[in-house]
mmCIF file of C-alpha atoms in Angstrom:
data_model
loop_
_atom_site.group_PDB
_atom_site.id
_atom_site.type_symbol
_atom_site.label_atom_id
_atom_site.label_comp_id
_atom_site.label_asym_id
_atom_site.label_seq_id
_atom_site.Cartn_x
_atom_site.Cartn_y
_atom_site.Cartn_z
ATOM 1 C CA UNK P 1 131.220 214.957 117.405
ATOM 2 C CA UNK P 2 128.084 215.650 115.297
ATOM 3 C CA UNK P 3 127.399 211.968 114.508
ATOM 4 C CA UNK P 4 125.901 211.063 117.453
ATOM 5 C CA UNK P 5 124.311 214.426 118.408
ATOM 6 C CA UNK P 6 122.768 214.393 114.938
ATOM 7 C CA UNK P 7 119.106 212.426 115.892
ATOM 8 C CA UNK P 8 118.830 214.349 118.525
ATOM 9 C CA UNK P 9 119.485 217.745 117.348
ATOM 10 C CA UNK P 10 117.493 216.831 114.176
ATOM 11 C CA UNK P 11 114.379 215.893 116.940
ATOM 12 C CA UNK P 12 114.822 218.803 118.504
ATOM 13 C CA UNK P 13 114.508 220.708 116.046
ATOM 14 C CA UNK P 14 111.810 219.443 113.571
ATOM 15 C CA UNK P 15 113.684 218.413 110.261
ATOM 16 C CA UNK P 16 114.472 215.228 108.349
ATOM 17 C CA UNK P 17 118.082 213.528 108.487
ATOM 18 C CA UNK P 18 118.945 215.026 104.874
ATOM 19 C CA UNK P 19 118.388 218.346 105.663
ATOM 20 C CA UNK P 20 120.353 217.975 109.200
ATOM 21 C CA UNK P 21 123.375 216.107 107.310
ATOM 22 C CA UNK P 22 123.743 219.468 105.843
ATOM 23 C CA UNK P 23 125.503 220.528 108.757
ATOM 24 C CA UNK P 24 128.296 218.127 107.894
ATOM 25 C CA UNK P 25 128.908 219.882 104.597
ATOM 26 C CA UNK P 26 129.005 223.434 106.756
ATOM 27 C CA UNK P 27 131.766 222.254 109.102
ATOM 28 C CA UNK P 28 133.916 221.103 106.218
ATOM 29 C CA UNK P 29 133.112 224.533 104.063
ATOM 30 C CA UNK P 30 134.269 226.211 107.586
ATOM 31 C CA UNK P 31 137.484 224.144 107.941
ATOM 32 C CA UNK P 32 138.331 224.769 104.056
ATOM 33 C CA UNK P 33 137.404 228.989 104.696
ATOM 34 C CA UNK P 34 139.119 229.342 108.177
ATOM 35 C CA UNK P 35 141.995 227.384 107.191
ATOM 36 C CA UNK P 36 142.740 229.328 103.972
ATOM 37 C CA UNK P 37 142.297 232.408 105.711
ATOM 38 C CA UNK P 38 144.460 231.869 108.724
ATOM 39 C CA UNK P 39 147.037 230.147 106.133
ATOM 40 C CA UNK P 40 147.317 233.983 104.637
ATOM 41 C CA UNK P 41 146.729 235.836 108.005
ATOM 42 C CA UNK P 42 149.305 234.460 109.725
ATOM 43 C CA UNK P 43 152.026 234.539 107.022
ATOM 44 C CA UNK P 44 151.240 238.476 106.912
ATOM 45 C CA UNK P 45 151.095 239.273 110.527
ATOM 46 C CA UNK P 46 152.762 236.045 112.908
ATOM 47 C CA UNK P 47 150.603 236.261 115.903
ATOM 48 C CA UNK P 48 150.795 232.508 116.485
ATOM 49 C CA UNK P 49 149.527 233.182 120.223
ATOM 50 C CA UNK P 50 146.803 235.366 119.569
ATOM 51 C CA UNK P 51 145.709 233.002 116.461
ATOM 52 C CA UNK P 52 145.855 229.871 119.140
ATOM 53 C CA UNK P 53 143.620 231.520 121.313
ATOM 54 C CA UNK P 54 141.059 233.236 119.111
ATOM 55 C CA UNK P 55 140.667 229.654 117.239
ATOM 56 C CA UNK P 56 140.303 227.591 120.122
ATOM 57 C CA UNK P 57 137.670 230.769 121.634
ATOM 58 C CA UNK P 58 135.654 230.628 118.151
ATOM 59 C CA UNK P 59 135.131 226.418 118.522
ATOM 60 C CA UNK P 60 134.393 226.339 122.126
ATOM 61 C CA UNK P 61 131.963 229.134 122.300
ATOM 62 C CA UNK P 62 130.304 227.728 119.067
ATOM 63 C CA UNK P 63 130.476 224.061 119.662
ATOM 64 C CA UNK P 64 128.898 224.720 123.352
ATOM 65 C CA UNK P 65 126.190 227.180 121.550
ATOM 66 C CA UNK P 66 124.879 224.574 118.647
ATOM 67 C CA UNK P 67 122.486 222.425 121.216
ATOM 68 C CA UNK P 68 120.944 225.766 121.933
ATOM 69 C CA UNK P 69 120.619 226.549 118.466
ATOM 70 C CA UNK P 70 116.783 227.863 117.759
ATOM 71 C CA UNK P 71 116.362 226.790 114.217
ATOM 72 C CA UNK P 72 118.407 224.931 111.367
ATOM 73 C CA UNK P 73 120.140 228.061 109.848
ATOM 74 C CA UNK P 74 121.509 228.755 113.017
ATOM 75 C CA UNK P 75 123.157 225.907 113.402
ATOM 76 C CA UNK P 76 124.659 225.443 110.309
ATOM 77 C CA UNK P 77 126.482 228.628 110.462
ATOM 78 C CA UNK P 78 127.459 227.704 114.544
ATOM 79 C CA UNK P 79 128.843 223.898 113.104
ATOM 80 C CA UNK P 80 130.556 226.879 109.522
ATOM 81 C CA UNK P 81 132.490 228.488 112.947
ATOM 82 C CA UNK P 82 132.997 225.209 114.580
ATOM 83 C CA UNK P 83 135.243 224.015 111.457
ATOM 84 C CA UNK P 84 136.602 227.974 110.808
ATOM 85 C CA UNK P 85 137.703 227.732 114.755
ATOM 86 C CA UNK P 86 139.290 224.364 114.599
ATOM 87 C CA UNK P 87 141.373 225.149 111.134
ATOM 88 C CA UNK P 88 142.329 228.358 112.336
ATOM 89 C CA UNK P 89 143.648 226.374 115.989
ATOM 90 C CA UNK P 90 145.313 223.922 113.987
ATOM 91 C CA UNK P 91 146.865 226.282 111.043
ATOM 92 C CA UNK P 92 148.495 228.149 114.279
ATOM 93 C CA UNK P 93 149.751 225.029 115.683
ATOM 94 C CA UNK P 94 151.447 223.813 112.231
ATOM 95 C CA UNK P 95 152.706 227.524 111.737
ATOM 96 C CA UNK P 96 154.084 227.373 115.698
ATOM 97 C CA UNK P 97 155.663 224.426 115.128
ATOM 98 C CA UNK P 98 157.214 226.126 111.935
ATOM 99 C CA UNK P 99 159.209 228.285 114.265
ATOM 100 C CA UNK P 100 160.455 225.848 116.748
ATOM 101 C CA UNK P 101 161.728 223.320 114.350
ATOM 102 C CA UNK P 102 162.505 224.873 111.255
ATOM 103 C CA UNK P 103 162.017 223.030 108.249
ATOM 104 C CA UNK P 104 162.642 219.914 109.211
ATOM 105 C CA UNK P 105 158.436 220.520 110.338
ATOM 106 C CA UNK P 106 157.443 219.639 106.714
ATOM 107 C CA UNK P 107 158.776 216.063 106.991
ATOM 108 C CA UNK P 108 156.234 215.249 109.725
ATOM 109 C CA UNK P 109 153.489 215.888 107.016
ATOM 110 C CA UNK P 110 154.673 214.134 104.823
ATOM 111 C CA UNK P 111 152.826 210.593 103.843
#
């Protein structure tokens, strides 16, 4: 979704498109971080449900927050919890689905 929101945030607030595209590289540096991190965390303690819910909490409270953002730091580190909240929803849903069908859930990844 930041494509098109991109000239407009960058208008809004006062910087150049190279220095906006930056917030590209922060939502991929979140989704790499929150999906290592959940990877471990939820091996260790299996609270699929509670995972679910704080993941899809963390990317809809931050994606609704980054128009609001005041300046360009704060908005990279909203769109670094954007991609943290969407790897931790979707490690839970891979680690869910782990449960309900076995093993046969790594054959669906497979290419």
């Amino acid at each position: 979704m930041l494509g098109p929101t991109l000239p407009d945030l960058r208008k809004r607030l006062g910087v150049e498109y190279q220095e906006a595209a930056f917030a590209f590289a922060a939502q991929d540096v979140g989704l790499i971080c929150g999906g290592f991190l959940a990877g471990i965390t939820l091996d260790r303690f299996q609270y699929q449900g509670i995972f679910l819910a704080a993941g899809n909490a963390v990317y809809g409270a931050c994606f609704a927050a980054i128009p609001l953002s005041p300046n360009l730091y704060v908005m990279f580190a909203l769109f670094f919890l954007t991609g943290a909240g969407s790897a931790v929803t979707e490690t839970g849903i891979v680690y869910a689905k782990k449960f309900v069908l076995g093993n046969f859930v790594y054959l669906l990844h497979r290419d």
